[in-house]
Amino acid sequence: MTADSAEVRSYVEGFLPEDEVMSLARARGDELGCSPIGAGGGAALRFLAAALNAKAVVEIGTGAGVSGLYLLRGMAADGVLTSIDVEPEHQGAAKRAFADAGFAPGRSRLIMGRALDVLPRMTDNGYDLLFVDALKTEYPSYLEQGVRLLRPGGVIAFDNVLLRGDVVDPARRDPDTTALREVVRAVRDDDRLVPVLLPLGDGLLVAAKAR
C-alpha cells in the first residue's frame, strides 16, 4: 500500500524535530501573524548554510526569528546574518529567539526598513546565501537584487512559491500568484542560475549563482 501525500508530507516535515527554542519562536510568530517557514524548509535552509560554510547571509523578512535560527545554526561560527523587516515587533521577537538559542548579539544584524530600499546599498558579490520570505509581489525585484548580491556559487532561496497550490491553477490571477509565477519563470530561464524547485512546506525555490 502506498502512503497518501498527506502522510508523506507529514513524515518529511517531521524528519528533524524542533527543539524548545524553535518551538517558542514559532509560537511567537503565530501570535504576531507572521507565519514562519515550516520545519522541512527550515532544515533545508540550515543544510544550505552549512554546505556553503556561509559567513554572510541576508534574510528578507525577519518574522519572529524561526528562519533566522535555522540559518544561524547552519552558518560558520563567525558568520553574520543580516535580516531585514519593516515590523519592529518582528525584529524584537527574533532578537529574543536568537538570545534564547545562545547566539551572541554580533552574530546578527537586524535592519528595519523596506528591503527594496536597503538591498541597493549592500555590497555586490558579497554574500553566500540570500533567503526571501516577504511580500510576494516584490519577489521578482528581490531576485534581481539577490543575484547582484551573491558571490559566484552563492544561493538564493524563495519560500511559499507554490502558494497553497495557487500557482498551478490558471484561474488564479491575483497579484501574489502572478508575481510568484513570474519569479519561478525568471529563475528557471536565467542562464546565471542553477535552479531547483523543492516541494517542502509551501514550496521552496532554490538557485545557485553560476561560478
Tab-separated table of C-alpha atoms in Angstrom:
chain	number	residue	atom	x	y	z
A	1	MET	CA	0.000	0.000	0.000
A	2	THR	CA	1.298	3.441	-0.912
A	3	ALA	CA	1.096	6.195	1.707
A	4	ASP	CA	-1.036	9.161	0.699
A	5	SER	CA	0.535	12.564	0.045
A	6	ALA	CA	-0.521	13.969	3.425
A	7	GLU	CA	1.289	11.163	5.255
A	8	VAL	CA	4.402	11.612	3.141
A	9	ARG	CA	4.377	15.383	3.715
A	10	SER	CA	3.967	14.884	7.473
A	11	TYR	CA	6.865	12.422	7.500
A	12	VAL	CA	9.123	14.815	5.585
A	13	GLU	CA	8.215	17.861	7.668
A	14	GLY	CA	8.775	15.919	10.898
A	15	PHE	CA	12.048	14.307	9.825
A	16	LEU	CA	14.075	16.627	12.069
A	17	PRO	CA	12.149	17.553	15.234
A	18	GLU	CA	12.373	21.126	16.504
A	19	ASP	CA	13.708	21.960	19.959
A	20	GLU	CA	12.027	24.143	22.588
A	21	VAL	CA	13.736	27.367	21.453
A	22	MET	CA	12.493	26.852	17.913
A	23	SER	CA	9.001	25.904	19.075
A	24	LEU	CA	8.754	29.060	21.201
A	25	ALA	CA	9.920	31.216	18.307
A	26	ARG	CA	7.348	29.552	16.055
A	27	ALA	CA	4.587	30.221	18.625
A	28	ARG	CA	5.586	33.907	18.791
A	29	GLY	CA	5.437	34.076	15.014
A	30	ASP	CA	1.914	32.673	15.021
A	31	GLU	CA	0.900	35.236	17.661
A	32	LEU	CA	2.329	38.081	15.570
A	33	GLY	CA	0.653	36.831	12.418
A	34	CYS	CA	3.921	36.194	10.556
A	35	SER	CA	3.687	32.570	9.536
A	36	PRO	CA	7.182	31.056	9.856
A	37	ILE	CA	8.821	28.686	7.406
A	38	GLY	CA	7.962	25.051	8.064
A	39	ALA	CA	10.314	22.562	9.641
A	40	GLY	CA	11.182	20.941	6.308
A	41	GLY	CA	12.035	24.240	4.652
A	42	GLY	CA	13.936	25.348	7.737
A	43	ALA	CA	16.023	22.182	7.659
A	44	ALA	CA	16.814	22.926	4.011
A	45	LEU	CA	17.998	26.428	4.950
A	46	ARG	CA	20.265	25.030	7.656
A	47	PHE	CA	21.631	22.484	5.192
A	48	LEU	CA	22.332	25.156	2.564
A	49	ALA	CA	24.070	27.421	5.073
A	50	ALA	CA	26.226	24.517	6.261
A	51	ALA	CA	27.037	23.271	2.754
A	52	LEU	CA	28.135	26.774	1.755
A	53	ASN	CA	30.015	27.307	5.031
A	54	ALA	CA	28.128	30.590	4.874
A	55	LYS	CA	29.641	33.581	6.640
A	56	ALA	CA	27.488	36.340	5.146
A	57	VAL	CA	23.747	35.693	4.817
A	58	VAL	CA	20.870	38.049	4.001
A	59	GLU	CA	17.292	37.366	5.047
A	60	ILE	CA	14.379	39.363	3.642
A	61	GLY	CA	11.569	39.040	6.171
A	62	THR	CA	12.769	38.527	9.749
A	63	GLY	CA	9.473	37.226	11.079
A	64	ALA	CA	9.847	36.008	14.652
A	65	GLY	CA	13.274	34.514	14.035
A	66	VAL	CA	12.434	30.928	13.045
A	67	SER	CA	14.174	31.034	9.675
A	68	GLY	CA	16.988	33.089	11.214
A	69	LEU	CA	17.594	30.366	13.793
A	70	TYR	CA	17.816	27.724	11.088
A	71	LEU	CA	20.241	29.866	9.098
A	72	LEU	CA	22.431	30.713	12.094
A	73	ARG	CA	22.592	27.069	13.146
A	74	GLY	CA	23.980	26.139	9.736
A	75	MET	CA	26.332	29.085	9.204
A	76	ALA	CA	30.026	29.248	10.026
A	77	ALA	CA	30.746	30.016	13.675
A	78	ASP	CA	31.867	33.531	12.800
A	79	GLY	CA	29.111	34.159	10.262
A	80	VAL	CA	26.766	37.145	10.423
A	81	LEU	CA	23.085	37.099	9.485
A	82	THR	CA	21.669	40.357	8.111
A	83	SER	CA	17.879	40.325	8.433
A	84	ILE	CA	15.551	42.986	7.028
A	85	ASP	CA	11.967	43.630	8.130
A	86	VAL	CA	9.576	46.581	8.321
A	87	GLU	CA	7.982	45.496	11.630
A	88	PRO	CA	9.797	46.353	14.890
A	89	GLU	CA	7.758	43.738	16.796
A	90	HIS	CA	9.030	41.038	14.470
A	91	GLN	CA	12.636	42.026	14.991
A	92	GLY	CA	12.151	42.201	18.754
A	93	ALA	CA	10.826	38.639	18.739
A	94	ALA	CA	13.747	37.497	16.574
A	95	LYS	CA	16.297	39.071	18.929
A	96	ARG	CA	14.713	37.166	21.794
A	97	ALA	CA	14.829	33.904	19.833
A	98	PHE	CA	18.492	34.374	18.906
A	99	ALA	CA	19.390	35.163	22.522
A	100	ASP	CA	17.421	32.139	23.784
A	101	ALA	CA	19.441	29.983	21.378
A	102	GLY	CA	22.708	31.338	22.767
A	103	PHE	CA	23.829	33.380	19.762
A	104	ALA	CA	25.920	36.437	20.600
A	105	PRO	CA	24.415	39.795	19.536
A	106	GLY	CA	27.201	40.245	16.988
A	107	ARG	CA	26.035	37.183	15.025
A	108	SER	CA	23.008	39.059	13.673
A	109	ARG	CA	22.376	42.494	12.196
A	110	LEU	CA	18.707	43.437	12.145
A	111	ILE	CA	17.763	46.267	9.792
A	112	MET	CA	14.323	47.854	9.961
A	113	GLY	CA	13.036	49.083	6.619
A	114	ARG	CA	11.796	48.087	3.179
A	115	ALA	CA	14.076	45.522	1.610
A	116	LEU	CA	13.969	47.281	-1.757
A	117	ASP	CA	15.339	50.418	-0.066
A	118	VAL	CA	18.030	48.517	1.863
A	119	LEU	CA	19.306	45.991	-0.697
A	120	PRO	CA	20.639	48.531	-3.244
A	121	ARG	CA	23.051	49.826	-0.579
A	122	MET	CA	24.555	46.385	0.040
A	123	THR	CA	27.779	45.054	-1.491
A	124	ASP	CA	27.854	43.351	-4.899
A	125	ASN	CA	29.042	39.716	-4.810
A	126	GLY	CA	29.358	39.969	-1.024
A	127	TYR	CA	27.012	37.265	0.263
A	128	ASP	CA	26.892	33.476	0.372
A	129	LEU	CA	23.155	32.985	0.793
A	130	LEU	CA	20.010	35.067	0.492
A	131	PHE	CA	16.638	33.890	1.813
A	132	VAL	CA	13.357	35.570	0.860
A	133	ASP	CA	10.096	35.295	2.816
A	134	ALA	CA	8.357	38.656	2.498
A	135	LEU	CA	5.930	40.477	0.160
A	136	LYS	CA	5.172	38.077	-2.666
A	137	THR	CA	4.515	40.901	-5.151
A	138	GLU	CA	8.118	42.044	-4.673
A	139	TYR	CA	9.733	38.623	-5.245
A	140	PRO	CA	10.769	39.438	-8.861
A	141	SER	CA	12.542	42.588	-7.657
A	142	TYR	CA	14.234	40.672	-4.841
A	143	LEU	CA	15.553	38.238	-7.443
A	144	GLU	CA	17.365	40.942	-9.400
A	145	GLN	CA	18.883	42.392	-6.243
A	146	GLY	CA	19.763	38.956	-4.928
A	147	VAL	CA	21.686	37.830	-7.987
A	148	ARG	CA	23.737	41.014	-7.768
A	149	LEU	CA	24.487	40.481	-4.075
A	150	LEU	CA	25.507	36.816	-4.313
A	151	ARG	CA	29.063	35.692	-4.817
A	152	PRO	CA	29.640	33.127	-7.579
A	153	GLY	CA	28.416	29.823	-6.157
A	154	GLY	CA	26.131	31.600	-3.715
A	155	VAL	CA	22.490	30.576	-3.313
A	156	ILE	CA	19.150	32.391	-3.301
A	157	ALA	CA	16.023	30.756	-1.820
A	158	PHE	CA	12.379	31.852	-2.002
A	159	ASP	CA	9.732	30.469	0.365
A	160	ASN	CA	6.000	29.962	-0.342
A	161	VAL	CA	6.401	29.829	-4.129
A	162	LEU	CA	3.582	27.289	-4.531
A	163	LEU	CA	1.150	29.436	-2.505
A	164	ARG	CA	-1.104	26.572	-1.377
A	165	GLY	CA	-1.161	25.300	-4.952
A	166	ASP	CA	-2.500	28.540	-6.429
A	167	VAL	CA	0.432	28.914	-8.839
A	168	VAL	CA	-0.618	25.800	-10.774
A	169	ASP	CA	-4.231	26.959	-11.095
A	170	PRO	CA	-4.537	29.038	-14.301
A	171	ALA	CA	-7.724	30.633	-12.972
A	172	ARG	CA	-5.793	32.330	-10.149
A	173	ARG	CA	-4.517	35.700	-11.358
A	174	ASP	CA	-4.257	37.739	-8.174
A	175	PRO	CA	-1.112	39.882	-7.688
A	176	ASP	CA	0.641	37.442	-5.317
A	177	THR	CA	0.110	34.413	-7.558
A	178	THR	CA	1.108	36.334	-10.672
A	179	ALA	CA	4.335	37.559	-9.042
A	180	LEU	CA	5.237	34.052	-7.874
A	181	ARG	CA	4.714	32.612	-11.346
A	182	GLU	CA	6.925	35.395	-12.679
A	183	VAL	CA	9.776	34.707	-10.271
A	184	VAL	CA	9.613	30.948	-10.864
A	185	ARG	CA	9.859	31.510	-14.638
A	186	ALA	CA	12.621	34.088	-14.234
A	187	VAL	CA	14.748	31.788	-12.065
A	188	ARG	CA	14.195	28.845	-14.397
A	189	ASP	CA	15.150	30.821	-17.504
A	190	ASP	CA	18.106	32.779	-16.090
A	191	ASP	CA	21.399	31.490	-17.505
A	192	ARG	CA	23.198	32.885	-14.457
A	193	LEU	CA	21.371	30.469	-12.138
A	194	VAL	CA	21.194	26.725	-11.495
A	195	PRO	CA	17.689	26.204	-10.043
A	196	VAL	CA	15.611	23.561	-8.279
A	197	LEU	CA	12.003	23.731	-7.046
A	198	LEU	CA	11.515	21.759	-3.827
A	199	PRO	CA	8.063	20.650	-2.585
A	200	LEU	CA	8.898	21.471	1.040
A	201	GLY	CA	6.263	23.284	3.061
A	202	ASP	CA	4.520	25.683	0.696
A	203	GLY	CA	7.264	25.400	-1.902
A	204	LEU	CA	10.946	26.384	-1.719
A	205	LEU	CA	12.603	27.695	-4.883
A	206	VAL	CA	16.409	27.485	-4.681
A	207	ALA	CA	19.036	28.570	-7.190
A	208	ALA	CA	22.829	28.751	-7.174
A	209	LYS	CA	24.637	31.565	-8.962
A	210	ALA	CA	26.840	30.121	-11.673
A	211	ARG	CA	30.568	30.253	-10.972
